[in-house]
XYZ file of C-alpha atoms in Angstrom:
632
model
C -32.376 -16.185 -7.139
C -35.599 -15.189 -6.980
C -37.751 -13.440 -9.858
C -38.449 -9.936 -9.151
C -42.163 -10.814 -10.221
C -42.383 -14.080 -8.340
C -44.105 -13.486 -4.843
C -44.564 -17.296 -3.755
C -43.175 -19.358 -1.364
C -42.083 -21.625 -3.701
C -39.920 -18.565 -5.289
C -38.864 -17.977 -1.493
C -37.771 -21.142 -1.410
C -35.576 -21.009 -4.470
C -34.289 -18.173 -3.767
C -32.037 -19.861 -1.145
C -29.740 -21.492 -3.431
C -26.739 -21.194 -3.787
C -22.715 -21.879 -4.596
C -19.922 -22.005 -2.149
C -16.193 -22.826 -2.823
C -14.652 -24.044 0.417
C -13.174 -27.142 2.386
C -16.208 -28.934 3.689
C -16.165 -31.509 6.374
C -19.328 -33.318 6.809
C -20.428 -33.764 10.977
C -22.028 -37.047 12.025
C -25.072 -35.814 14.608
C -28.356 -37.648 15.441
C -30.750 -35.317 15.820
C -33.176 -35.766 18.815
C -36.895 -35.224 18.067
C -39.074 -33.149 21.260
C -42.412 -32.608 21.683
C -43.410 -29.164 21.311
C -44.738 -26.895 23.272
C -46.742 -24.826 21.424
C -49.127 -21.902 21.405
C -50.832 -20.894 18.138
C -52.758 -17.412 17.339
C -54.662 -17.145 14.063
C -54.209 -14.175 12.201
C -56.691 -11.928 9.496
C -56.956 -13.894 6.653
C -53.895 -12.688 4.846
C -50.159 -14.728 3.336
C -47.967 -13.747 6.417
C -44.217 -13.076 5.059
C -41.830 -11.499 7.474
C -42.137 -11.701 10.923
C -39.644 -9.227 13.762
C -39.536 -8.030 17.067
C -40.698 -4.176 17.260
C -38.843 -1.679 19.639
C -42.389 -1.786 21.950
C -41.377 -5.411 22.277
C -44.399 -6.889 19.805
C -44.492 -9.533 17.179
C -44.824 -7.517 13.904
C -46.055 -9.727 10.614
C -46.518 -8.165 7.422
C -48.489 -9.787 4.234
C -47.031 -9.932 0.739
C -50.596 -10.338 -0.820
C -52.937 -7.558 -1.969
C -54.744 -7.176 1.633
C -51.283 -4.435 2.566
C -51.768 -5.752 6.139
C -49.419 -5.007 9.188
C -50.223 -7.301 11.852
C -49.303 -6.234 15.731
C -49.422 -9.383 18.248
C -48.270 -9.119 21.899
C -46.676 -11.856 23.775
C -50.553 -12.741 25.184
C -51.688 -13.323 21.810
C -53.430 -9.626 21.518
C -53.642 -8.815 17.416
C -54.183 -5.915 16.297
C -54.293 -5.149 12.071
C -53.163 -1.991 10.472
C -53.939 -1.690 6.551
C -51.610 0.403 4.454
C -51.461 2.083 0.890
C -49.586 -0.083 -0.845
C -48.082 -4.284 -0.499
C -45.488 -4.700 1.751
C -42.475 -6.668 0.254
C -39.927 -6.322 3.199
C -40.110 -4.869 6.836
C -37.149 -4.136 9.513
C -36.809 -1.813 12.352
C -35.525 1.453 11.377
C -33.188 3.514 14.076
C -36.274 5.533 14.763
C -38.148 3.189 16.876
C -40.523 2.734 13.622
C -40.906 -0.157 11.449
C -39.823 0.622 7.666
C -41.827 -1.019 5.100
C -40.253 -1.995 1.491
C -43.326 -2.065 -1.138
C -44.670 -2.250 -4.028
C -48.452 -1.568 -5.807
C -49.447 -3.803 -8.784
C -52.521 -2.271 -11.148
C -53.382 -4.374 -13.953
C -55.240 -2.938 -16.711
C -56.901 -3.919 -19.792
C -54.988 -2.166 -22.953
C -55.361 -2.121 -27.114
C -52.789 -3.846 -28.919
C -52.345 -0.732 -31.860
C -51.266 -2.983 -34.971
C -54.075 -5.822 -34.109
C -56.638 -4.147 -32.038
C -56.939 -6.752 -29.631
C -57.090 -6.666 -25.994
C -54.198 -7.709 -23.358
C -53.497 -7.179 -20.066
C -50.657 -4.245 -18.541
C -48.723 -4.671 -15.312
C -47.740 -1.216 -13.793
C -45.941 -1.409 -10.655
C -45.169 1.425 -8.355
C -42.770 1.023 -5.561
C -42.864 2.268 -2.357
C -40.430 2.628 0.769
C -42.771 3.726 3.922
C -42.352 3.253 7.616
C -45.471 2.362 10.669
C -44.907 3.738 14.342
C -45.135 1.426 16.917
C -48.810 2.835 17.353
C -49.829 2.298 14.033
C -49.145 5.434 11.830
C -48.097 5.092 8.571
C -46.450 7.438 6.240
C -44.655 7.168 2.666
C -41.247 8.327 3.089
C -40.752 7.577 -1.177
C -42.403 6.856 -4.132
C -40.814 5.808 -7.518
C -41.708 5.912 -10.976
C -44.851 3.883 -12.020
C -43.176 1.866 -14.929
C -44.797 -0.933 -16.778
C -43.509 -4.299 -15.636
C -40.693 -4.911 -18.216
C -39.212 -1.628 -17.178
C -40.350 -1.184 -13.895
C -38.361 -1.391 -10.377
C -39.361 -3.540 -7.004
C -37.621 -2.776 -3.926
C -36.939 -6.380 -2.646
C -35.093 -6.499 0.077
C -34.696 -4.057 3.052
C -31.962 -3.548 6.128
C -31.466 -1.568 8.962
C -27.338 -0.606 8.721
C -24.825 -0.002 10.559
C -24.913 3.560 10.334
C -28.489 3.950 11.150
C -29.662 5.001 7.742
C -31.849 2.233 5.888
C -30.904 0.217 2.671
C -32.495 -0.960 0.129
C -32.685 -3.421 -3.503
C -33.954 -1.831 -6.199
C -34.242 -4.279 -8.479
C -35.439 -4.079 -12.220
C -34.903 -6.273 -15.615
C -31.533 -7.299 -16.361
C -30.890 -5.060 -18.930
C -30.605 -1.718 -16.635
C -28.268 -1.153 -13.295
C -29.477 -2.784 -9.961
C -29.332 0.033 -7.338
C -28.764 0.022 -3.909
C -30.294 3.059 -1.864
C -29.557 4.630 1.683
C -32.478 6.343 3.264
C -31.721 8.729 6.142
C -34.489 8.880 8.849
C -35.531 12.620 7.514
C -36.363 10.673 4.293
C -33.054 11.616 2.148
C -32.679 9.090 -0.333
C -28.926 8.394 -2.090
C -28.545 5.882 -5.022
C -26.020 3.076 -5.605
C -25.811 1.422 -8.959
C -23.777 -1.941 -9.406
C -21.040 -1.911 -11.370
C -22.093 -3.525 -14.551
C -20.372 -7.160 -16.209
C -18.144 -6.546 -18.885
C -18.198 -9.581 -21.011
C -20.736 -12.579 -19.587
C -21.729 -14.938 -22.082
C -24.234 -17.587 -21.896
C -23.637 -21.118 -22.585
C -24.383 -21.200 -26.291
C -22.252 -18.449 -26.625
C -24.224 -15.155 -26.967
C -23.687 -12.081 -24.754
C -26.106 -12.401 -21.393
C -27.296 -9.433 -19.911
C -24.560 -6.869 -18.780
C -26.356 -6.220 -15.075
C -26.378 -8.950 -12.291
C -29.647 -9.023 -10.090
C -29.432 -8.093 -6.576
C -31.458 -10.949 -4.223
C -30.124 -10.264 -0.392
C -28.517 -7.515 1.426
C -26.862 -8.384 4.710
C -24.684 -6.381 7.211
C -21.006 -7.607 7.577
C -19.393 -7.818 10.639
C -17.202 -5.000 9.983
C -20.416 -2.554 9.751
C -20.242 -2.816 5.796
C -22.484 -4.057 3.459
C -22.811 -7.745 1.618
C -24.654 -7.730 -1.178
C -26.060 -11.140 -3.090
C -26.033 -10.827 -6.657
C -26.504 -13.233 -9.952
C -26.002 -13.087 -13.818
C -28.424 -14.293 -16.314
C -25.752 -17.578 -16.598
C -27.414 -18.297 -12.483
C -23.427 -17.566 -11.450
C -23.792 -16.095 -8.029
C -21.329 -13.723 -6.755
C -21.552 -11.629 -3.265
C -20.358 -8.238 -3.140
C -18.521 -5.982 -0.382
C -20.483 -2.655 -0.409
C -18.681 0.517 1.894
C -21.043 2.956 3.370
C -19.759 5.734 0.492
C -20.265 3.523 -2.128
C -17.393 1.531 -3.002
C -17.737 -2.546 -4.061
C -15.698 -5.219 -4.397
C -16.509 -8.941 -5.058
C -15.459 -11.151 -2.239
C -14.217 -15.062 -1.954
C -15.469 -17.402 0.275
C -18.861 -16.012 1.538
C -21.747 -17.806 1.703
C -23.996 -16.189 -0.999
C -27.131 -16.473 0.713
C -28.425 -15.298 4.315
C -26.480 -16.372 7.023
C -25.686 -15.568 11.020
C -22.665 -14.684 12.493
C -21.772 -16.287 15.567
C -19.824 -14.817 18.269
C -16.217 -16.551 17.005
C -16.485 -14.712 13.861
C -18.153 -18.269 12.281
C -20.520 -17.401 9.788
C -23.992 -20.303 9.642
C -26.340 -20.810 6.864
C -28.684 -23.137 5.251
C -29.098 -24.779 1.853
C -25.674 -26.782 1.638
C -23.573 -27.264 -1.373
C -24.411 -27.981 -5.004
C -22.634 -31.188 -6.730
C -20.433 -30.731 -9.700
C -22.898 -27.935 -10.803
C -26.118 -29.677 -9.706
C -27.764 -29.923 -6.331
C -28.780 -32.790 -4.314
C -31.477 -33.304 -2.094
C -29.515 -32.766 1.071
C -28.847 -29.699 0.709
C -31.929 -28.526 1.426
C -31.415 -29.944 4.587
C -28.160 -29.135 6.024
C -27.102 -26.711 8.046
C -23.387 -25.083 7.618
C -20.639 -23.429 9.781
C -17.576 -21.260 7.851
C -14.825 -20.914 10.276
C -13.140 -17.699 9.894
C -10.354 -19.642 7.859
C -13.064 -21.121 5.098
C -13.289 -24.122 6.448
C -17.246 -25.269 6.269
C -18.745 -28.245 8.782
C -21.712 -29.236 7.175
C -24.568 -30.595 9.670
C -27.431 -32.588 8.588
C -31.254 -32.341 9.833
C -33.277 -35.949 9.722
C -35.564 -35.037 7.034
C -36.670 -36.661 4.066
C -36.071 -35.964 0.645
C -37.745 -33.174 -0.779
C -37.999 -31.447 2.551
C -35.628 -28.043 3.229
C -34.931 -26.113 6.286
C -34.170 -22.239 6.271
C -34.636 -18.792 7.963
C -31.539 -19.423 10.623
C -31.405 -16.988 13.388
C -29.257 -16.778 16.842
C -30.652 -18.396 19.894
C -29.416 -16.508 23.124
C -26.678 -18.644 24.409
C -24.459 -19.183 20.765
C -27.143 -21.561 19.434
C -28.928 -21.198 16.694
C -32.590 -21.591 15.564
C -34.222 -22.860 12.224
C -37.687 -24.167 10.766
C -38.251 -27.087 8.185
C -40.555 -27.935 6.119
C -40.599 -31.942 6.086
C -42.118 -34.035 3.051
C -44.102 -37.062 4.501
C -45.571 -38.151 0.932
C -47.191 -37.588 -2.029
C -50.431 -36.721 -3.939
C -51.601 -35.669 -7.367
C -51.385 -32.646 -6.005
C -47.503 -32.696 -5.413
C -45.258 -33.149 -1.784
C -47.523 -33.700 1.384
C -45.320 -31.795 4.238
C -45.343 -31.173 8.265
C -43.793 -28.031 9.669
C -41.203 -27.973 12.565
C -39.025 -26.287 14.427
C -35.449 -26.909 14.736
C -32.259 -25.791 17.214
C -28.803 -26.362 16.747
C -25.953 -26.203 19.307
C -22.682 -25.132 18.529
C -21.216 -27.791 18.351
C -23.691 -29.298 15.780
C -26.289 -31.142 18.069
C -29.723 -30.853 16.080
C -33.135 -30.807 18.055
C -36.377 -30.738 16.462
C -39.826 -29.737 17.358
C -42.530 -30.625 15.421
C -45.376 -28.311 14.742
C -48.144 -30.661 14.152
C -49.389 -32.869 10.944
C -50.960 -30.158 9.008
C -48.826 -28.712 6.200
C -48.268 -25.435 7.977
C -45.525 -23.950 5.999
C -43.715 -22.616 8.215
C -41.635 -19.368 6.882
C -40.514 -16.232 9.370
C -38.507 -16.836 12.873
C -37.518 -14.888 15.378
C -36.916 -14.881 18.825
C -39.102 -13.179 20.762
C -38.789 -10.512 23.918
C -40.679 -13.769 26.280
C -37.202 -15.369 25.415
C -39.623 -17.977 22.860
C -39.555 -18.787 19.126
C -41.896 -16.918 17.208
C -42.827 -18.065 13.730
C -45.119 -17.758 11.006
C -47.624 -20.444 9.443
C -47.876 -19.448 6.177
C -50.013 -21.852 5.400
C -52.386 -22.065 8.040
C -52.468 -18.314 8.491
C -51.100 -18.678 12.065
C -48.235 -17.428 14.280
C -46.914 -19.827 16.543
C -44.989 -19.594 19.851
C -42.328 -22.578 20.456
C -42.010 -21.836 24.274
C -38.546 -22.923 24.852
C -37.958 -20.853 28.259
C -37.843 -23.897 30.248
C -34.966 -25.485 28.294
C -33.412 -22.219 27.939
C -29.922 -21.464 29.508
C -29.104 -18.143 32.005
C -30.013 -15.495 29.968
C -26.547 -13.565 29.594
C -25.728 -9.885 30.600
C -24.323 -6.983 29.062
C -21.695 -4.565 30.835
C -20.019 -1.616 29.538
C -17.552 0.495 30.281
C -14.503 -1.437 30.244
C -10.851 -0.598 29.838
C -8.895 -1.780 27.551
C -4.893 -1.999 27.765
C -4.350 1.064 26.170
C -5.765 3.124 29.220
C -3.942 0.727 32.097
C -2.030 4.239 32.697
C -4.778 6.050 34.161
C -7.332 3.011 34.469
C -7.315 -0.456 34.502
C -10.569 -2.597 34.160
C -11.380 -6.199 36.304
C -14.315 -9.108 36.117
C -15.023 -10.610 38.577
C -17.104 -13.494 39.053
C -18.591 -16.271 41.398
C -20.060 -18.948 40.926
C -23.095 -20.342 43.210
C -24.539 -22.915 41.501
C -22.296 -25.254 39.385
C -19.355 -26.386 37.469
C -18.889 -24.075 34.278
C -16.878 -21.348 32.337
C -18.063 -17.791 31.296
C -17.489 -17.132 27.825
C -17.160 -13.146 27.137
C -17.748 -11.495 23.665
C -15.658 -7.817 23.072
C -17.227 -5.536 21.244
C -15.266 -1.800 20.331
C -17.722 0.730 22.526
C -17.038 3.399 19.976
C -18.172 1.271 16.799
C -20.266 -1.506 18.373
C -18.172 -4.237 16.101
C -17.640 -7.275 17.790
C -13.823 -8.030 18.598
C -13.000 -11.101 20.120
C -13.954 -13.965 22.191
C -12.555 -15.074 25.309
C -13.850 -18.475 27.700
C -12.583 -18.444 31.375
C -11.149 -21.795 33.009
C -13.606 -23.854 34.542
C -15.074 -21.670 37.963
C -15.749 -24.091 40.544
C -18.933 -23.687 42.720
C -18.258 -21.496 45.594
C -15.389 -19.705 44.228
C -14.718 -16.623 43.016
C -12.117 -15.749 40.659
C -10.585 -12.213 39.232
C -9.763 -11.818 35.559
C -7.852 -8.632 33.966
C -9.196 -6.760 30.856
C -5.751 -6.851 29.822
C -5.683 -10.449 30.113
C -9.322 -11.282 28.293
C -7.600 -8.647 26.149
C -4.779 -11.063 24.869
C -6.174 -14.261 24.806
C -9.169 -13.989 22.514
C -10.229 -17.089 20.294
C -8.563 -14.773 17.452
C -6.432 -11.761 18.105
C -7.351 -8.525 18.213
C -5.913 -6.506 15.629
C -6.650 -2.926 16.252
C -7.416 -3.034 20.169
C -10.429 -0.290 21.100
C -9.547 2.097 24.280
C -12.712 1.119 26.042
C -14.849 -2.113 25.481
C -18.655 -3.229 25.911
C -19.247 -7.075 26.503
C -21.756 -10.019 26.240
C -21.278 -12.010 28.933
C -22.502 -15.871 28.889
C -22.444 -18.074 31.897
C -23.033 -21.638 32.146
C -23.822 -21.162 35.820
C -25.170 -18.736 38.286
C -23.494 -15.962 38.895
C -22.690 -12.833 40.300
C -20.520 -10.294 38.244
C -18.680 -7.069 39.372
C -16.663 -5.039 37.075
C -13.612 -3.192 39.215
C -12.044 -0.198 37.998
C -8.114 0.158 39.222
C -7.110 4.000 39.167
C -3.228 3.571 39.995
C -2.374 7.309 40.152
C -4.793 7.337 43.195
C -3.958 4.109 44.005
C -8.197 3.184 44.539
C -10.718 0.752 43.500
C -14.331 1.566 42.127
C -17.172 -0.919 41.698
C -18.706 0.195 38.679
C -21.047 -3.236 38.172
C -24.030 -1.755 35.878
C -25.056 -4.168 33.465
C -28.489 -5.180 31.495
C -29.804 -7.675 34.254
C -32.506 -8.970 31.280
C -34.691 -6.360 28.963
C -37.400 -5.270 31.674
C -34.989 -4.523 34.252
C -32.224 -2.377 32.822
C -32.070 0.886 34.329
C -33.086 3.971 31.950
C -33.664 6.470 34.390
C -31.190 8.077 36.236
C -31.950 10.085 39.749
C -29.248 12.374 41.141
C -27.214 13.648 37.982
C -25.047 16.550 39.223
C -25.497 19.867 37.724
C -23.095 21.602 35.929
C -22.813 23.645 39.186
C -22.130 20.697 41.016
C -19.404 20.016 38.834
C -17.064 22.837 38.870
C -16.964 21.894 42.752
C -15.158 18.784 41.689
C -17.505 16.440 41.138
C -18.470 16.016 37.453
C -20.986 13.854 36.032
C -21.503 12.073 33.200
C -24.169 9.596 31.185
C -23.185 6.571 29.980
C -25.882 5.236 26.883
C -25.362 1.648 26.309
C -27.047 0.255 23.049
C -28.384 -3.428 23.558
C -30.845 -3.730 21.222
C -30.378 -4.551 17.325
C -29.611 -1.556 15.501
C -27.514 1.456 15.951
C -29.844 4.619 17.430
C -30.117 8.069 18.415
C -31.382 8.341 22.306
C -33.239 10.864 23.050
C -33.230 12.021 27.198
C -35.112 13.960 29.001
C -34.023 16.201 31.240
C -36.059 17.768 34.212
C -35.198 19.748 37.523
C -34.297 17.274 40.563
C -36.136 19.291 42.971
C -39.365 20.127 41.306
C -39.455 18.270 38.459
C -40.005 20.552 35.973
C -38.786 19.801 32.700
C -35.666 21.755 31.055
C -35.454 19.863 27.475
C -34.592 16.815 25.428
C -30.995 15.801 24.908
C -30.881 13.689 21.186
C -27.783 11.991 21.164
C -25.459 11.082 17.624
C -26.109 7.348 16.884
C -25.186 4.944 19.503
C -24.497 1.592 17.406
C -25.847 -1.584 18.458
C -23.639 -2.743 21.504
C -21.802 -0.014 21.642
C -21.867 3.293 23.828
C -21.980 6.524 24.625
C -20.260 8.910 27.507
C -22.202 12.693 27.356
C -20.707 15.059 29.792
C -23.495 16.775 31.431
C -21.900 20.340 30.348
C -22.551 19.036 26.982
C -25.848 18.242 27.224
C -26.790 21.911 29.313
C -24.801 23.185 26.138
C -27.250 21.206 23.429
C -30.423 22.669 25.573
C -28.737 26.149 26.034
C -29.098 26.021 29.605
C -27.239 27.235 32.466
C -28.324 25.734 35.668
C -28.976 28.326 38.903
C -26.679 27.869 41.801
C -29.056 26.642 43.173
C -30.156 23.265 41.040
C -27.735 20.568 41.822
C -28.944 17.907 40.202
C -31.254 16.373 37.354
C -33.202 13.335 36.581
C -32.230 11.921 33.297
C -34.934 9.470 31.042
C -34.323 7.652 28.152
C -37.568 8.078 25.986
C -38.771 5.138 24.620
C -38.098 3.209 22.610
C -35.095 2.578 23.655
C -33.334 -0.959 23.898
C -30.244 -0.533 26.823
C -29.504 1.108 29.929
C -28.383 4.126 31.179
C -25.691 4.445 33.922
C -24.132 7.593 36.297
C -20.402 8.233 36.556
C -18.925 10.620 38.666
C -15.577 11.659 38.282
C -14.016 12.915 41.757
C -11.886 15.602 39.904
C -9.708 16.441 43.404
C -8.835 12.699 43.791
C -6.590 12.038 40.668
C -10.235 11.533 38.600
C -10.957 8.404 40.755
C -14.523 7.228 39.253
C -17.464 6.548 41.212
C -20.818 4.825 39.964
C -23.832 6.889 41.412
C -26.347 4.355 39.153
C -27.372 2.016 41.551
C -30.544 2.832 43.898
C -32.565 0.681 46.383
C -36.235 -0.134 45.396
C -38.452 0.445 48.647
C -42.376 -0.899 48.409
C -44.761 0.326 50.492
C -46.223 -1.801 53.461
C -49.709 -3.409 53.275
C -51.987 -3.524 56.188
């Protein structure tokens, strides 16, 4: 666990241990070594720490030394440096469209001992929770008590959740309660305190502390909280945390950061201690926990002494990792190389090395270019692995569809073809209403050239694991092997009619969030109602906000802010609903609108029409041809 006063890499690096209780089986792979292609930017001369993708679709870096830097890079390598109060400890993207900064100011000062009237040195810590817009303003949203440092607070570890507040550790000395705090966009800040041990002892006997310290806080897959926690005794224990408050301890959770894959499989780093001790692979393995606790432990081919961390999800149920491989020694201590590694499902281990200079690499993600990004500590570098020429189809994501609790009035169809080659399409359900994911279904094997038709009702039922509480409507991932081309049918059997309804994300730059040709209100007590469908692609729950002008002129009536859309979920608005929220009753005659989701905004809009007179048959209005002038 790490130190709430350690800020080193090293302390980073220990903070990744951890203890699992599970059935393990242990996966032969030989891991294939690339070359790398590999672009590298310097940055200011600062520590780089966290690295994430911003909703304008930059590289954001942030610096845990005393320089309080905020580092901007675009996909071209263009870097741009923001300074800031105070030292930024943690950074994610908040539901705003801004970054939110966890952070903390240090002052040491020189004080008088009283009884011996000799000097020392005072540590007085102040922390901080602030967040940067995309354009570089910064504002303090809170500030806490400035305590000396064996009484003071740090707030360690920060998360955008589920509900699109943001959460934080506020972590102090043993000996008081470790808190957990919400903070609502409009800067509303609500306190949870751990429940406290009742009777830990240490090993010789005498009482330990009473309050565990909090390391990591991660989002569950139910839209709860995890929470990774350890006693003064180093026994690690993860806690469930509800959004009002309640915790439990939990079994068989990997008590350290980890992905969740789209089968509900949960992947992590840092293997498996030995009878209480830990051995030098398990710095280097990488581990999958089936939903049933069974763990598949898969090794990199690294030496001894080296480690490989910060796991994140590749686009096509692969996973990404970086290593840090030991090559030697010196008087100095370990001589390492950075790289790059990839893991398939199924436990096939690539690696790209970064060069032969000790780089340290620390922070991953992927990028919007569909490349790794990654931080050189070390070197004071970012680095682009440009994988986009080894990188599968990039999948889709659809909305919209039925599930078998609506096959009364509406009944919802894929259907796909294949033009390229042999392959299945693997589809991941996700409840529209809630954004949790649901299931998992792969097709049969689509030959080229043909076409095939698959029920909701039928993905439905034969998920990799069932679906408990099935969601009236669905949104869906959906992950080719081949080339396709996708249309999602909607069956009205009252009417007895088909409607193609085939909006989906066709990649991040060309999902449509502008919508031409929205009926009026007017329009829609003739019959012919419309409505706005808000799908959520991007990685947190958000509020949309769209605006709303005149069809014919252009002129602008308002700004519609929807409630929280959560991350691949969505959201049907009734146009009535929205002329309601900007108290406006259209002439007879406007007939329609132009709807625009303001940026940012990570999704797609689409236009339904409900034919009212035709047993509420539904048409899609979204889809528009793109005409380019001539030259010459």
């Amino acid at each position: 666990m790490l130190d709430m006063f350690e800020n080193t890499a090293a302390a980073k690096t220990r903070a990744r241990k951890f203890l699992l209780v599970a059935s393990l089986v242990f996966a032969a792979t030989t891991p294939k070594v690339m070359a790398a292609n590999i672009t590298e930017y310097p940055l200011p001369a600062i520590q780089p720490d966290s690295i994430l993708v911003g909703s304008d679709k930059a590289i954001w870096i942030s610096s845990w030394d005393t320089k309080n830097n905020i580092t901007r890079i675009t996909t071209d390598g263009q870097v741009t440096s923001y300074t800031i109060p105070t030292t930024p400890a943690a950074m994610v993207n908040g539901a705003d469209g801004a970054l939110w900064i966890a952070a903390n100011t240090q002052v040491v000062s020189t004080q008088i001992n009283k009884d011996t009237n000799t000097p020392y040195l005072q540590d007085t810590i102040t922390p901080y929770i602030g967040r940067i817009t995309t354009g570089g303003t910064y504002s303090t949203i809170y500030t806490g008590p400035t305590k000396s440092d064996n009484s003071a607070f740090l707030i360690t570890s920060i998360l955008a959740g589920p509900d699109g507040a943001n959460w934080f550790v506020k972590a102090t000395n043993d000996t008081s309660p470790q808190v957990i705090e919400r903070v609502q966009p409009n800067g509303t800040v609500t306190e949870f305190p751990l429940p406290a041990y009742t009777s830990v002892y240490r090993s010789d006997g005498t009482l330990a502390a009473q309050f565990p310290r909090i390391g990591l806080i991660a989002a569950n897959s139910d839209g709860s909280l995890l929470i990774d926690e350890i006693d003064t005794n180093y026994n690690k224990t993860v806690f469930h945390m509800t959004a009002d408050g309640q915790f439990a301890r939990m079994n068989n959770v990997p008590d350290r950061p980890f992905v969740t894959a789209a089968d509900g499989a949960m992947w992590f780093t840092g293997g498996h201690p030995v009878n209480g001790a830990g051995t030098f692979d398990d710095s280097k393995t990488i581990s999958r926990m089936a939903t049933d606790g069974t763990v598949t432990d898969f090794k990199a081919n690294i030496p001894n002494y080296s480690s490989v961390g910060g796991l994140i999800a590749g686009q096509n149920n692969d996973f990404w990792f970086i290593e840090n491989v030991a090559v030697g020694s010196s008087t100095s201590g370990e001589i390492y190389y950075g790289a790059i590694g990839h893991i398939t499902a199924s436990g096939q281990i690539t690696e790209y090395k970064i060069s032969d200079l000790d780089t340290q690499p620390f922070g991953i993600t992927l990028g919007p270019d569909g490349n790794v990004w990654f931080i050189e500590e070390k070197t004071q570098k970012v680095g682009v692995l440009n994988v986009s020429d080894n990188s599968a189809i990039i999948p889709v994501h659809i909305s919209g569809l039925y599930g078998s609790s609506q096959a009364a009035k509406n009944q919802s169809f894929l259907r796909i073809a294949n033009t390229a080659s042999n392959g299945s399409v693997t589809i991941t359900l996700f409840d529209a209403s809630s954004g949790q994911q649901v299931g998992q279904w792969t097709s049969p094997i689509i030959a080229p050239g043909t076409s095939r038709q698959f029920a909701m009702a039928t993905i439905e039922s034969n998920t990799l694991q069932p679906i408990q509480n099935k969601p009236a409507m669905y949104t869906a991932l959906i992950q080719p092997q081949f080339t396709a081309r996708l249309q999602h049918i909607i069956w009205n059997p009252v009417a007895g009619e088909l409607s193609n309804v085939s909006m989906c994300s066709r990649g991040t730059d060309t999902a449509p969030t502008q919508l031409n040709f929205v009926h009026t209100s007017t329009v829609g007590e003739q019959g012919y109602s419309s409505s706005v469908v808000i799908t959520n692609t991007g990685g947190i729950g958000q509020s949309v906000t769209l605006v709303i002008t005149d069809g014919n002129d252009g002129s602008t009536i308002g700004e519609y802010v929807s409630p929280l859309v959560p991350k691949n979920g969505q959201l049907t608005v009734e146009v009535p609903d929205i002329e309601a929220y900007l108290k406006f009753k259209p002439q007879s005659s406007q007939s329609y609108y132009t709807v625009t989701a303001k940026q940012p905004f990570t999704g797609y809009l689409q236009h339904l029409l409900t034919n009212v007179q035709s047993n509420s048959v539904i048409t899609d209005m979204s889809t528009a041809c793109v005409v380019q002038p001539g030259i010459g």
